[in-house]
Short mmCIF file of C-alpha atoms and ligand atoms in Angstrom, two decimals:
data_model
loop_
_atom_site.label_atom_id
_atom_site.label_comp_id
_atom_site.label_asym_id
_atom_site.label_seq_id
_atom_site.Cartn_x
_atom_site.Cartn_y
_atom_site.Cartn_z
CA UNK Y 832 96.15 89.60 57.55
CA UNK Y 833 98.78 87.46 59.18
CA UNK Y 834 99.49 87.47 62.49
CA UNK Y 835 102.58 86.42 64.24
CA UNK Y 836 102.87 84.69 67.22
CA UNK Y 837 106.00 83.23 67.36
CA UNK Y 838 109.26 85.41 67.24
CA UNK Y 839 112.46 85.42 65.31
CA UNK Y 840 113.35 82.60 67.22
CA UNK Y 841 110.95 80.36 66.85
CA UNK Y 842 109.27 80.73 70.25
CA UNK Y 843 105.83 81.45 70.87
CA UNK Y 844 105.59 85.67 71.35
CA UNK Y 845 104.64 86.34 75.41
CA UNK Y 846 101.02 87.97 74.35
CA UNK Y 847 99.31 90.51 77.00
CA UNK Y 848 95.91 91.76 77.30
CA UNK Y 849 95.10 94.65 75.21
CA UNK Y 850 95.72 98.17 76.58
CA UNK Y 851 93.25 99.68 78.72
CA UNK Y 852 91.72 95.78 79.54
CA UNK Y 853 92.06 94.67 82.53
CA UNK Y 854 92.02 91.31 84.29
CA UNK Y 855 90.07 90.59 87.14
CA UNK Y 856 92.92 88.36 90.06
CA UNK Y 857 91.21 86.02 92.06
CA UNK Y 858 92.87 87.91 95.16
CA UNK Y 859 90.54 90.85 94.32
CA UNK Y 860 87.64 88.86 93.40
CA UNK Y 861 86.09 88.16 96.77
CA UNK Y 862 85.48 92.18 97.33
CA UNK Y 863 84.43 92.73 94.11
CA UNK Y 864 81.91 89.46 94.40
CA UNK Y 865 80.41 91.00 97.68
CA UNK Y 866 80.41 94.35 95.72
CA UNK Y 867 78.23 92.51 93.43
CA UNK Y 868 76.17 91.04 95.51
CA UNK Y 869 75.34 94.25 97.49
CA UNK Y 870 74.11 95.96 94.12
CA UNK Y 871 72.24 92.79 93.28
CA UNK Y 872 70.07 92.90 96.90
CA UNK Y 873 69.58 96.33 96.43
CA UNK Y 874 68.31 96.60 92.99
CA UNK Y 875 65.71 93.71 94.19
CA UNK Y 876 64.42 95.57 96.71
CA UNK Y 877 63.49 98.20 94.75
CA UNK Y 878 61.45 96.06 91.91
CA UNK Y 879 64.59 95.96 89.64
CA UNK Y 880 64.83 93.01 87.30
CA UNK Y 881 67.72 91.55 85.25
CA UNK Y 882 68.25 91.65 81.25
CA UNK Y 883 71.00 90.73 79.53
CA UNK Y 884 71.69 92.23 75.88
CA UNK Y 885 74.10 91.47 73.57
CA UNK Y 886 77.92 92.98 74.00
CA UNK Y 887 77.85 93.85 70.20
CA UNK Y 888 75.16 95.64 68.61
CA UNK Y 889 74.59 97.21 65.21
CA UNK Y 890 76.51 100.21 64.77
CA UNK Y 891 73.64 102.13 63.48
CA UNK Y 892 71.89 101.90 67.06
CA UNK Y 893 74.55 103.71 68.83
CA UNK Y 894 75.13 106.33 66.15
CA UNK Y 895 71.09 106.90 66.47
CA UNK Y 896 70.63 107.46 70.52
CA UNK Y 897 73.91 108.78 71.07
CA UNK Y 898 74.16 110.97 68.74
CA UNK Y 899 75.99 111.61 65.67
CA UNK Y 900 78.62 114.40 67.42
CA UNK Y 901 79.31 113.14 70.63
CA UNK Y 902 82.91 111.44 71.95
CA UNK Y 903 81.75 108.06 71.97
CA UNK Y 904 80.13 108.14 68.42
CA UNK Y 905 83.07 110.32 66.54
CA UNK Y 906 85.87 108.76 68.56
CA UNK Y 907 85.47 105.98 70.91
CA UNK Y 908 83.61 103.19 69.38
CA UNK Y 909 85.25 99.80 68.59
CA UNK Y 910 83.87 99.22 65.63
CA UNK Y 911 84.46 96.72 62.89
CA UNK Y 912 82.80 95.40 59.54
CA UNK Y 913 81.49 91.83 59.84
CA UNK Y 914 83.51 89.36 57.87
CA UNK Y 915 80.67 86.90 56.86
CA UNK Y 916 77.90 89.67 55.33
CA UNK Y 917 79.37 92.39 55.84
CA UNK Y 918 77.55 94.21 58.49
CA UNK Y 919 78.47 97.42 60.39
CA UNK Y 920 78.97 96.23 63.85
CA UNK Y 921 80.20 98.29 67.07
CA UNK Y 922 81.42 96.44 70.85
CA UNK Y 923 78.49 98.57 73.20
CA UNK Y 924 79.73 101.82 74.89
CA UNK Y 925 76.47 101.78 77.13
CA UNK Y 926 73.73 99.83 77.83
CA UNK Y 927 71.22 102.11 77.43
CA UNK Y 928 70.36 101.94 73.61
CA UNK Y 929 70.82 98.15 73.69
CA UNK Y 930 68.22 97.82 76.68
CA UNK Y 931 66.02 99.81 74.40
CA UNK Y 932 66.41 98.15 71.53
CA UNK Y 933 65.43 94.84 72.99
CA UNK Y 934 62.50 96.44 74.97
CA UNK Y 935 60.88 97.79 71.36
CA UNK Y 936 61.85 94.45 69.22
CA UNK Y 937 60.08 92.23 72.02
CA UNK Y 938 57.46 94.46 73.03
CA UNK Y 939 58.43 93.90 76.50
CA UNK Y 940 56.86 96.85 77.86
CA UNK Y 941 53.51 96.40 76.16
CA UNK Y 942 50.97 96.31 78.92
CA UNK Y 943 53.35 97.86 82.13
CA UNK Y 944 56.24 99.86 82.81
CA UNK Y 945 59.50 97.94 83.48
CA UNK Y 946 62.25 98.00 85.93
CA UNK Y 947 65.26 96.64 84.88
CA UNK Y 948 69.07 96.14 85.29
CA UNK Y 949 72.15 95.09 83.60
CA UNK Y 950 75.70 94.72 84.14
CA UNK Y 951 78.62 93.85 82.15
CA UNK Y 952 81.42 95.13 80.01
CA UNK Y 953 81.54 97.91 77.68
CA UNK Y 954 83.97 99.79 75.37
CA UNK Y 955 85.28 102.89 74.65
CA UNK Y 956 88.43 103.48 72.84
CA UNK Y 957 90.13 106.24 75.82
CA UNK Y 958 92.97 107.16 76.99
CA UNK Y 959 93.76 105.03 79.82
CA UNK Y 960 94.44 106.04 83.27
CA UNK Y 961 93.26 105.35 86.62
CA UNK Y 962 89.46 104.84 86.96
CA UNK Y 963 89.32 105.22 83.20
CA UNK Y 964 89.69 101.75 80.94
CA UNK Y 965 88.81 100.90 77.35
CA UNK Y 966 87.20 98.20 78.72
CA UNK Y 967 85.32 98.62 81.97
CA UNK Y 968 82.20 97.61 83.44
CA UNK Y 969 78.87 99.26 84.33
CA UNK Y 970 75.85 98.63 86.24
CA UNK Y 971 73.30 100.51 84.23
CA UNK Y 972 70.11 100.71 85.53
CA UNK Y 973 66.59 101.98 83.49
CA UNK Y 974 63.00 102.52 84.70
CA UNK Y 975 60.73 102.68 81.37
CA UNK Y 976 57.40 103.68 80.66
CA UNK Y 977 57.44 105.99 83.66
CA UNK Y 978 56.77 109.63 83.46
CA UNK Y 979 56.64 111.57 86.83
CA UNK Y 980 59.43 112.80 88.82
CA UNK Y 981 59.48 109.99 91.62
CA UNK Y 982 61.06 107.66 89.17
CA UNK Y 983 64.30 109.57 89.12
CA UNK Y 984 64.18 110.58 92.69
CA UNK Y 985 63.68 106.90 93.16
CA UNK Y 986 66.99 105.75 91.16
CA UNK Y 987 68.69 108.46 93.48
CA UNK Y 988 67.61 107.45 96.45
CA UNK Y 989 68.72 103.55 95.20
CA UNK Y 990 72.04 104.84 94.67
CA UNK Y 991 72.25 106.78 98.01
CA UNK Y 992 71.16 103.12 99.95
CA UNK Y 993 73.87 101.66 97.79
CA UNK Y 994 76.47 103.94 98.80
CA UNK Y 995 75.32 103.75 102.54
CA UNK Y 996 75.42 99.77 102.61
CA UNK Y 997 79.06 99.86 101.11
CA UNK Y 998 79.64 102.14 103.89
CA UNK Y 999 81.14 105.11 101.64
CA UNK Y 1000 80.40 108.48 102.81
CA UNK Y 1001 81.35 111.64 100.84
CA UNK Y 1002 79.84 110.57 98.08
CA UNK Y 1003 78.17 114.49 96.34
CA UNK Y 1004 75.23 114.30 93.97
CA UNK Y 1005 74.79 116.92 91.42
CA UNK Y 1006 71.36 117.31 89.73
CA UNK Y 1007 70.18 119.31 86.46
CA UNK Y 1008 67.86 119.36 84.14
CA UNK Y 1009 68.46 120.25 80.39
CA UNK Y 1010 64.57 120.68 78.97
CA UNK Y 1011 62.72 119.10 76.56
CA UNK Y 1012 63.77 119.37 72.72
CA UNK Y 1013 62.04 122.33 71.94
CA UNK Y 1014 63.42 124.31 75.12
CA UNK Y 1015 66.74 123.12 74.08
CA UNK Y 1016 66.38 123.98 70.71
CA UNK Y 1017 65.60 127.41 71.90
CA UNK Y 1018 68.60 127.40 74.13
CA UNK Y 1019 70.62 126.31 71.10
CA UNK Y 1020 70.10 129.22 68.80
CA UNK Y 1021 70.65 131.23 72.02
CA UNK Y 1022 73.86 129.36 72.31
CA UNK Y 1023 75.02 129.85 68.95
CA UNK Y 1024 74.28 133.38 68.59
CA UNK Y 1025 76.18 134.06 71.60
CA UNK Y 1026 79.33 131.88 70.38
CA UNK Y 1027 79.26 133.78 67.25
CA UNK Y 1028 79.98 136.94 68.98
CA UNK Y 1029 83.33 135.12 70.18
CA UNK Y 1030 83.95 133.79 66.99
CA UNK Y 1031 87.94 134.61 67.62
CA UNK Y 1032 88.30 132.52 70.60
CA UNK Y 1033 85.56 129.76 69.69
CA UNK Y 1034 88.39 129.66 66.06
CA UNK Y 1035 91.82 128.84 68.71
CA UNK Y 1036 90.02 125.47 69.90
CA UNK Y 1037 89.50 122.94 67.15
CA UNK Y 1038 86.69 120.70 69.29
CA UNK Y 1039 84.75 124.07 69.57
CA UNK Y 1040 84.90 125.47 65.77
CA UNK Y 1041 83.71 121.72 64.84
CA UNK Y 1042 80.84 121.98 67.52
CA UNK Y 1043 79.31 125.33 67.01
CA UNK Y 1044 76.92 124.31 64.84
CA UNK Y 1045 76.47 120.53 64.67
CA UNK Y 1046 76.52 120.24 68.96
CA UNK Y 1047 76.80 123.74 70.56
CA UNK Y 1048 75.79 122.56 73.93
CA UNK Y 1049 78.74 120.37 74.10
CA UNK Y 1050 80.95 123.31 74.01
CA UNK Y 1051 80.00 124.55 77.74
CA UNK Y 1052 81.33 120.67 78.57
CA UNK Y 1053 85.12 121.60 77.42
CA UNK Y 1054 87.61 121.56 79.88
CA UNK Y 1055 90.03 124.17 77.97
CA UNK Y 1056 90.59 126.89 80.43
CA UNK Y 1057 90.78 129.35 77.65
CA UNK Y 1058 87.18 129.20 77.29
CA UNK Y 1059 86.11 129.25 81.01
CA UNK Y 1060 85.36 132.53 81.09
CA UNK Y 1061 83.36 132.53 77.92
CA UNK Y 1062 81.66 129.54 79.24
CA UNK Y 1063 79.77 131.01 82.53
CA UNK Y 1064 78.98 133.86 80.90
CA UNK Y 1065 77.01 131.81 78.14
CA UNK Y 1066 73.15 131.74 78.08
CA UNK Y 1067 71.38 129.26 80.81
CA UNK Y 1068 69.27 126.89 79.26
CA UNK Y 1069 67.41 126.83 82.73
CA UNK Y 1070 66.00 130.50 81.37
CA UNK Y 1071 64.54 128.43 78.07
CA UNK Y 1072 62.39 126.52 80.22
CA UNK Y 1073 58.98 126.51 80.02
CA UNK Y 1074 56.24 125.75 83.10
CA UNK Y 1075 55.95 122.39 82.66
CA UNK Y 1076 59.89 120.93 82.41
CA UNK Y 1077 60.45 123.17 85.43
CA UNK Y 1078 57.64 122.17 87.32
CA UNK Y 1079 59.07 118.57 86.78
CA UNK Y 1080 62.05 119.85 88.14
CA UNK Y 1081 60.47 121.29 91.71
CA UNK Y 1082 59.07 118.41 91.91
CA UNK Y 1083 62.01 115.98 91.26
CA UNK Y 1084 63.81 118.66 93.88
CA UNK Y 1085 61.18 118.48 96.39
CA UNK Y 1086 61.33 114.84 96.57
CA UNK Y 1087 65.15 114.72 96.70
CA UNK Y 1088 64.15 117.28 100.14
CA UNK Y 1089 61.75 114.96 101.72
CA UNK Y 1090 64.16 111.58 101.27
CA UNK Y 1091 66.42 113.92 103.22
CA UNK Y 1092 69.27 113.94 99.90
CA UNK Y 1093 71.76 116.89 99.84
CA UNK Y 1094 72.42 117.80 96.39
CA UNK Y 1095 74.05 120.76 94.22
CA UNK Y 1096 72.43 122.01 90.99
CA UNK Y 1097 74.88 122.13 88.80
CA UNK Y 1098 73.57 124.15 85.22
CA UNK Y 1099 76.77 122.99 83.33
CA UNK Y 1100 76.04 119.48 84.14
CA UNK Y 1101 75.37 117.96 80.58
CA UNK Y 1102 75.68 114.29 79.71
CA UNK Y 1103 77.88 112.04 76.98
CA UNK Y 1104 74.82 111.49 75.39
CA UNK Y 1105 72.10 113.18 73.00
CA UNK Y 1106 69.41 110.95 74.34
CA UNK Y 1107 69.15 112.55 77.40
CA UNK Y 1108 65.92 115.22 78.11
CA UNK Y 1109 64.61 116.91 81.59
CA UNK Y 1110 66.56 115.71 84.14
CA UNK Y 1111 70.16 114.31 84.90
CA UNK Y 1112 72.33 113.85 87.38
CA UNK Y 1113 75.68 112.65 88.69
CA UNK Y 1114 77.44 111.71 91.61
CA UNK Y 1115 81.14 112.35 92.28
CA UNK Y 1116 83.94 111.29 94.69
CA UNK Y 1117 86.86 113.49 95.20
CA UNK Y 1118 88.16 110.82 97.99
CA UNK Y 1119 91.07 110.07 95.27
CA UNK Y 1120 92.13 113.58 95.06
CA UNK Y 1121 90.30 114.41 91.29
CA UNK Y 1122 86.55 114.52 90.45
CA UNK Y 1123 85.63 111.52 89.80
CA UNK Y 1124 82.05 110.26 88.42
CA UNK Y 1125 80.65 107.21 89.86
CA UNK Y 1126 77.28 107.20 88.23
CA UNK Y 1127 75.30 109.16 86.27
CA UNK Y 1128 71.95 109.34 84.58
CA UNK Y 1129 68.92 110.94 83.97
CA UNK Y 1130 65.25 110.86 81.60
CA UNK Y 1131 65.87 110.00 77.75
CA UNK Y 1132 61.97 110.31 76.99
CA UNK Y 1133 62.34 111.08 73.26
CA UNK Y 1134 64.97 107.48 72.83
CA UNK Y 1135 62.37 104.86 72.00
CA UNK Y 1136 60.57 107.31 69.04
CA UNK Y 1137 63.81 108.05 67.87
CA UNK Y 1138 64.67 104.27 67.84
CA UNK Y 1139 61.81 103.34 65.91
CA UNK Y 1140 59.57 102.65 68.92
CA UNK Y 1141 55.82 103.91 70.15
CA UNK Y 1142 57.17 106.91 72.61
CA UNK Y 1143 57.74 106.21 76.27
CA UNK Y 1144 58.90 107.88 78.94
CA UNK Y 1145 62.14 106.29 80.76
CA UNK Y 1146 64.64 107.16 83.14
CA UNK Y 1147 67.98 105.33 83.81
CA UNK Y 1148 71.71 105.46 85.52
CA UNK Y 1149 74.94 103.91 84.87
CA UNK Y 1150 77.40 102.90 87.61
CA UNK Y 1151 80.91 102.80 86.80
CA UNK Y 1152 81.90 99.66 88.86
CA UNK Y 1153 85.40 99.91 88.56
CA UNK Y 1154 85.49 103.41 89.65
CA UNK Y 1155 83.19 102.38 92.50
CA UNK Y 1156 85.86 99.56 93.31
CA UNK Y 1157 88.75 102.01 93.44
CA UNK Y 1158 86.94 104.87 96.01
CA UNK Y 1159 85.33 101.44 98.31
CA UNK Y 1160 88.44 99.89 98.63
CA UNK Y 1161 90.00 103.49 99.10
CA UNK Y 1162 87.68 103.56 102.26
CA UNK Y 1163 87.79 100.16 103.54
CA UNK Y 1164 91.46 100.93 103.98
CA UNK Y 1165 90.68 104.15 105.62
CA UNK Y 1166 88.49 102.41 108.24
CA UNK Y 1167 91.05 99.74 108.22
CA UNK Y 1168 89.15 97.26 107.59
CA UNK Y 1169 91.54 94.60 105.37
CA UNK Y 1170 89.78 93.02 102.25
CA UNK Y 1171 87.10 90.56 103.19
CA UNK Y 1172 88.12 86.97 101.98
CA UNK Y 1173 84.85 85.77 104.39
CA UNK Y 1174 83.02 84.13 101.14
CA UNK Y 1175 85.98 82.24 99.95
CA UNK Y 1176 86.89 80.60 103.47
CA UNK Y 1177 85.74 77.07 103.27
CA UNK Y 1178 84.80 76.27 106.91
CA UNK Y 1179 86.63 72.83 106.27
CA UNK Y 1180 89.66 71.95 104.78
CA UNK Y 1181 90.25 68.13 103.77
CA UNK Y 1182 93.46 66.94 103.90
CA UNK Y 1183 94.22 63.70 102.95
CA UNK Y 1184 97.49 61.11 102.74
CA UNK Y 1185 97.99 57.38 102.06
CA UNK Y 1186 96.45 54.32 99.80
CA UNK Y 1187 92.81 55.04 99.33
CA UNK Y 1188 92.41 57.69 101.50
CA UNK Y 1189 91.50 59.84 98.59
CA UNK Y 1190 88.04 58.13 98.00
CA UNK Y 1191 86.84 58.59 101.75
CA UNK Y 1192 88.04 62.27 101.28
CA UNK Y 1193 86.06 63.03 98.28
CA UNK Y 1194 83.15 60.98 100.22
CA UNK Y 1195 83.18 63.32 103.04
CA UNK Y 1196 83.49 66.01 101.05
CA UNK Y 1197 80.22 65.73 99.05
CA UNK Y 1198 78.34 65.12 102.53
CA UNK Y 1199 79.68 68.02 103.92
CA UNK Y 1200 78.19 69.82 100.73
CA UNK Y 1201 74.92 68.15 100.69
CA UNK Y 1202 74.79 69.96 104.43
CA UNK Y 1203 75.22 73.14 103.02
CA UNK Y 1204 78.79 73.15 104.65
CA UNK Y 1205 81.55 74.68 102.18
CA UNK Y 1206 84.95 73.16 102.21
CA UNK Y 1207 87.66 72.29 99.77
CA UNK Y 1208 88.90 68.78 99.66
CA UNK Y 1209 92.91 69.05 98.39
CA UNK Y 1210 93.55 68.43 95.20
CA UNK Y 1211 97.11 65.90 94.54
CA UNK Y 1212 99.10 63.79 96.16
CA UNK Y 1213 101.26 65.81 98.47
CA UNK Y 1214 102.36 65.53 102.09
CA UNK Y 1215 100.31 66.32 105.00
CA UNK Y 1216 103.09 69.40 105.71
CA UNK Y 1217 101.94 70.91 102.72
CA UNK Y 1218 98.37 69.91 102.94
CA UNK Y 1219 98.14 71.40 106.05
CA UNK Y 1220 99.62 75.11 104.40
CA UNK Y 1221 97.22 75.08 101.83
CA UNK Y 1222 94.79 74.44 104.56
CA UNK Y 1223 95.79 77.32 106.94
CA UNK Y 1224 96.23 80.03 104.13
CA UNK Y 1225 92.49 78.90 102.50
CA UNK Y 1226 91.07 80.43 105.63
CA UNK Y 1227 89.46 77.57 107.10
CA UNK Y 1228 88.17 76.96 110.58
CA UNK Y 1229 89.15 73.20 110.13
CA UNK Y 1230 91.67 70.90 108.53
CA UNK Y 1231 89.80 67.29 108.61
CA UNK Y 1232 92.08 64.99 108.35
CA UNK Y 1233 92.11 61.62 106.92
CA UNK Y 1234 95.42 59.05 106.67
CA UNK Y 1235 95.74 55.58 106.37
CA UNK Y 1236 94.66 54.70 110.37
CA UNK Y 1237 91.64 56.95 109.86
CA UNK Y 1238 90.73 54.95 107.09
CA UNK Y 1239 91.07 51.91 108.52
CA UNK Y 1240 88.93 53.45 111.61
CA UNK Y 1241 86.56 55.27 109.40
CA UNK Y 1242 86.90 58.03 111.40
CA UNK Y 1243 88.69 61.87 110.81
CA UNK Y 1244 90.67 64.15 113.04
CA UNK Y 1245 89.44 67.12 113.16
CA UNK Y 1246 91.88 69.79 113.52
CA UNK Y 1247 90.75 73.54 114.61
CA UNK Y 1248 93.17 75.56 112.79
CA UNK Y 1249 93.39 78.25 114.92
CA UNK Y 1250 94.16 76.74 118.06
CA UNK Y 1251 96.19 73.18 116.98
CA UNK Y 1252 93.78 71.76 118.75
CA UNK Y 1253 92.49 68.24 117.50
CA UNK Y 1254 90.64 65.00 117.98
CA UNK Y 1255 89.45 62.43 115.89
CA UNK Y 1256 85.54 62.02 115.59
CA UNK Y 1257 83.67 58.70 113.95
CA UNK Y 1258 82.09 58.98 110.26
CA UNK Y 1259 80.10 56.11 111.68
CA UNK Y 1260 77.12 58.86 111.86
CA UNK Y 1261 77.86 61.36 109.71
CA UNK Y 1262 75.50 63.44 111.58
CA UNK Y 1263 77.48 64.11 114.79
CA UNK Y 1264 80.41 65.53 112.90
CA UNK Y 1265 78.32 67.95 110.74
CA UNK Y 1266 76.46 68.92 113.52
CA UNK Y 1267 80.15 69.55 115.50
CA UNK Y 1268 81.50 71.34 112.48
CA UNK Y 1269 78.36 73.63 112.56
CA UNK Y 1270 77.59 73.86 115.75
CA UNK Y 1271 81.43 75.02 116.59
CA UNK Y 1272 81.44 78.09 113.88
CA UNK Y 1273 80.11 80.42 116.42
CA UNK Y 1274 82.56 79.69 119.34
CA UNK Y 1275 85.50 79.44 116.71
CA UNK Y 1276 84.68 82.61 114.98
CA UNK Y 1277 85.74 83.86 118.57
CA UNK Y 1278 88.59 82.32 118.70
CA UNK Y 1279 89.76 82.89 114.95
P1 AMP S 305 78.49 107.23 81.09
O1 AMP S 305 77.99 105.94 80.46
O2 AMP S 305 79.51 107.91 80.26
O3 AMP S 305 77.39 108.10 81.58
O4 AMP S 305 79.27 106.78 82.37
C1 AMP S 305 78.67 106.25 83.51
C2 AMP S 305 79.74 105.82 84.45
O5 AMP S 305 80.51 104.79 83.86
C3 AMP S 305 80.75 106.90 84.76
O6 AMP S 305 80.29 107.72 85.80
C4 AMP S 305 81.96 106.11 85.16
O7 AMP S 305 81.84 105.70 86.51
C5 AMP S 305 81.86 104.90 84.28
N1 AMP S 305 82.75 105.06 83.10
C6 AMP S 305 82.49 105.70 81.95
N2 AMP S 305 83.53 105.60 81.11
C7 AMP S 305 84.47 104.87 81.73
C8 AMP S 305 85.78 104.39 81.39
N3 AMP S 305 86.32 104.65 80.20
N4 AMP S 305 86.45 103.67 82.30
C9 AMP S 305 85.91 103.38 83.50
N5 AMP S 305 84.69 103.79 83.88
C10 AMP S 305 83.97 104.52 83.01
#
């Protein structure tokens, strides 16, 4: 295949990112940084440790846990056939099967169950609109080799801390649970005989007449209104359940109850995914008008069997970080409360002007960072008028300044940005000007 990139012309063609792919500005990076960092501190203090998998996996892997007939599998996948040999490859919807994967072909879980986290970008090949991307991000989450109830409640609770410390409220939490596979086998031939009896209207929708048999349960998840009705009125898988799945499910309920969580059960909740057994969950903003998921999860027990693995019990969530981004900033503006810039504000900004004034710039620079102080030393030769923009607009509490007479004195003016005020101090000891630059942040952040 050729490809073009230059046009009739001659001149290179203006190429943009693919559709659906977005970039990340550095004007929206600080947020999104401190939204990092808030899910990294809170996935620590619950015992969470990082993984990283690869972005592409085998095809096969995907097609195995998420099943055969489910959107992502028969429609979304970005999938390709490796040039060199020839293998089936696919760019990861989830990171789910991938963290599973790795945990059976390194034995990682061998002698104790295993919290872990990932985050990164995955791929499904949507429609694009708002809060929906073809490439996005998740923070997916997964506690394996844990059976009871508390692990779940755990991961909800987690999520509930997170949402508290980003300060979004309004945040509602639906919970199910959809069996084990023999209770939603059951359910299934209860589901199919009852379709059948509707064969007319099940034959007007194309998605449903596919699904009857290969994936009936994915019917009650269609959004045709023609089929509402139809749809409540199906059988409940919760009446296939036998004692022991709902048992799990009191006691998954109970200690939702005692952590103090409000939550809806919502029977019609089913996941994207076949791996998923017992219980799931979501949790969903309307602050944007529309339903929108931020996260969802639940137990996929039966995944590491059916991926070649000895059987384990796991539970796990995925965070849709974009989506997240959209409803947080959504609120900060509410509470208006303008974007943070805090971690990129250098406390110092070095300006610098005149024959070898560069070096003792760079100099100071370094010392300031050996203290632990964070500035930016300007970059180029231009005038102090300039200097001094760059300066004001970085954020700084301080411009230090150093010219030709400063040089010659070894000494800097230190200029507090917010005031014009200014006086020159001596980098004879170093000491007395970090110590002033420090000691000042307090009184300036006052000021500022
Ligand atoms: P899922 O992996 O489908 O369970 O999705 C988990 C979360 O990832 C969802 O609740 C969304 O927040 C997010 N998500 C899923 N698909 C997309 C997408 N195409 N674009 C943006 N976010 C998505």
């Amino acid at each position: 295949m050729t490809i073009n990139t230059l046009n009739a012309a001659n001149k290179p063609i203006k190429i943009q990112a693919v559709k659906g792919m977005n970039d990340l500005l550095p004007d929206e990076s600080a947020l999104q940084e401190l939204f990092e960092d808030t899910v990294r501190t809170v996935l620590r203090s619950y015992g969470y440790r990082l993984i990283r998998t690869p972005i592409v996996e085998p095809t096969g892997l995907f097609i195995r846990s998420l099943g055969e007939i489910t959107d992502i599998v028969e429609k979304e996948m970005y999938s390709f056939t490796d040039s060199l040999n020839g293998d089936a490859l696919t760019l990861r919807p989830e990171a789910t099967a991938g963290t599973v994967r790795s945990a059976i072909e390194h034995n990682w879980l061998y002698n104790a169950p295993q919290r872990v986290w990932t985050m990164g970008a995955m791929f499904r090949h949507e429609r694009p609109q708002k809060g929906r991307y073809r490439q996005f991000h998740q923070v997916s989450v997964e506690a394996m080799g844990f059976e009871g109830p508390d692990i779940e409640a755990e991961q909800i609770i987690l999520l509930a801390r997170l949402w508290k410390n980003l300060g979004l409220s309004n945040i509602s939490l639906q919970i199910n649970t959809i069996g084990n596979l023999s209770e939603r086998t059951e359910h299934r031939h209860r589901l199919i005989q009852y379709f059948e009896e509707n064969l007319d209207l099940i034959n007007t929708d194309e998605d449903a007449k596919r699904r009857l048999y290969s994936n009936p349960l994915r019917l009650l998840d269609s959004k045709n209104p023609a089929m509402q009705t139809l749809i409540n009125g199906a059988p409940k898988l919760i009446d296939c359940l036998k004692s022991d799945s709902l048992m799990h499910f009191e006691q998954f309920k109970t200690l939702l109850d005692q952590a103090n969580i409000a939550y809806t059960i919502n029977h019609r909740l089913v996941r994207g995914m076949d791996y998923y057994n017992r219980t799931v969950f979501e949790w969903v903003s309307t602050a944007l008008g529309t339903e929108l998921t931020l996260a969802g999860g639940g137990r996929y027990d039966g995944l590491f069997e059916q991926l070649g693995g000895k059987s384990k019990p796991a539970c796990g969530f995925a965070l849709g970080i974009e989506r997240v981004m959209l409803i947080w900033k959504h609120s900060l503006s509410a509470r208006n409360i303008t974007h943070p810039k805090g971690i990129y504000m250098p406390l110092a900004y070095i300006v610098h002007a005149g024959i070898g004034t560069e070096k003792l710039a760079a100099n100071v620079a370094e010392q300031l960072r050996d203290a632990h102080l964070f500035c930016v030393k300007h970059a180029g030769a231009d005038s102090f008028k300039t200097q001094l923009k760059r300066a004001h607009d970085s954020g700084a509490m301080y411009a230090l300044i150093i010219g030709e007479t400063e040089l010659e004195k070894n000494q800097v003016i230190v200029k507090i940005l917010a005031t014009g005020q200014q006086h020159s101090v001596s980098l004879n000891d170093m000491n007395a000007l970090l110590l002033y630059l420090s000691s000042n942040q307090e009184v300036l952040g006052k000021i500022a």
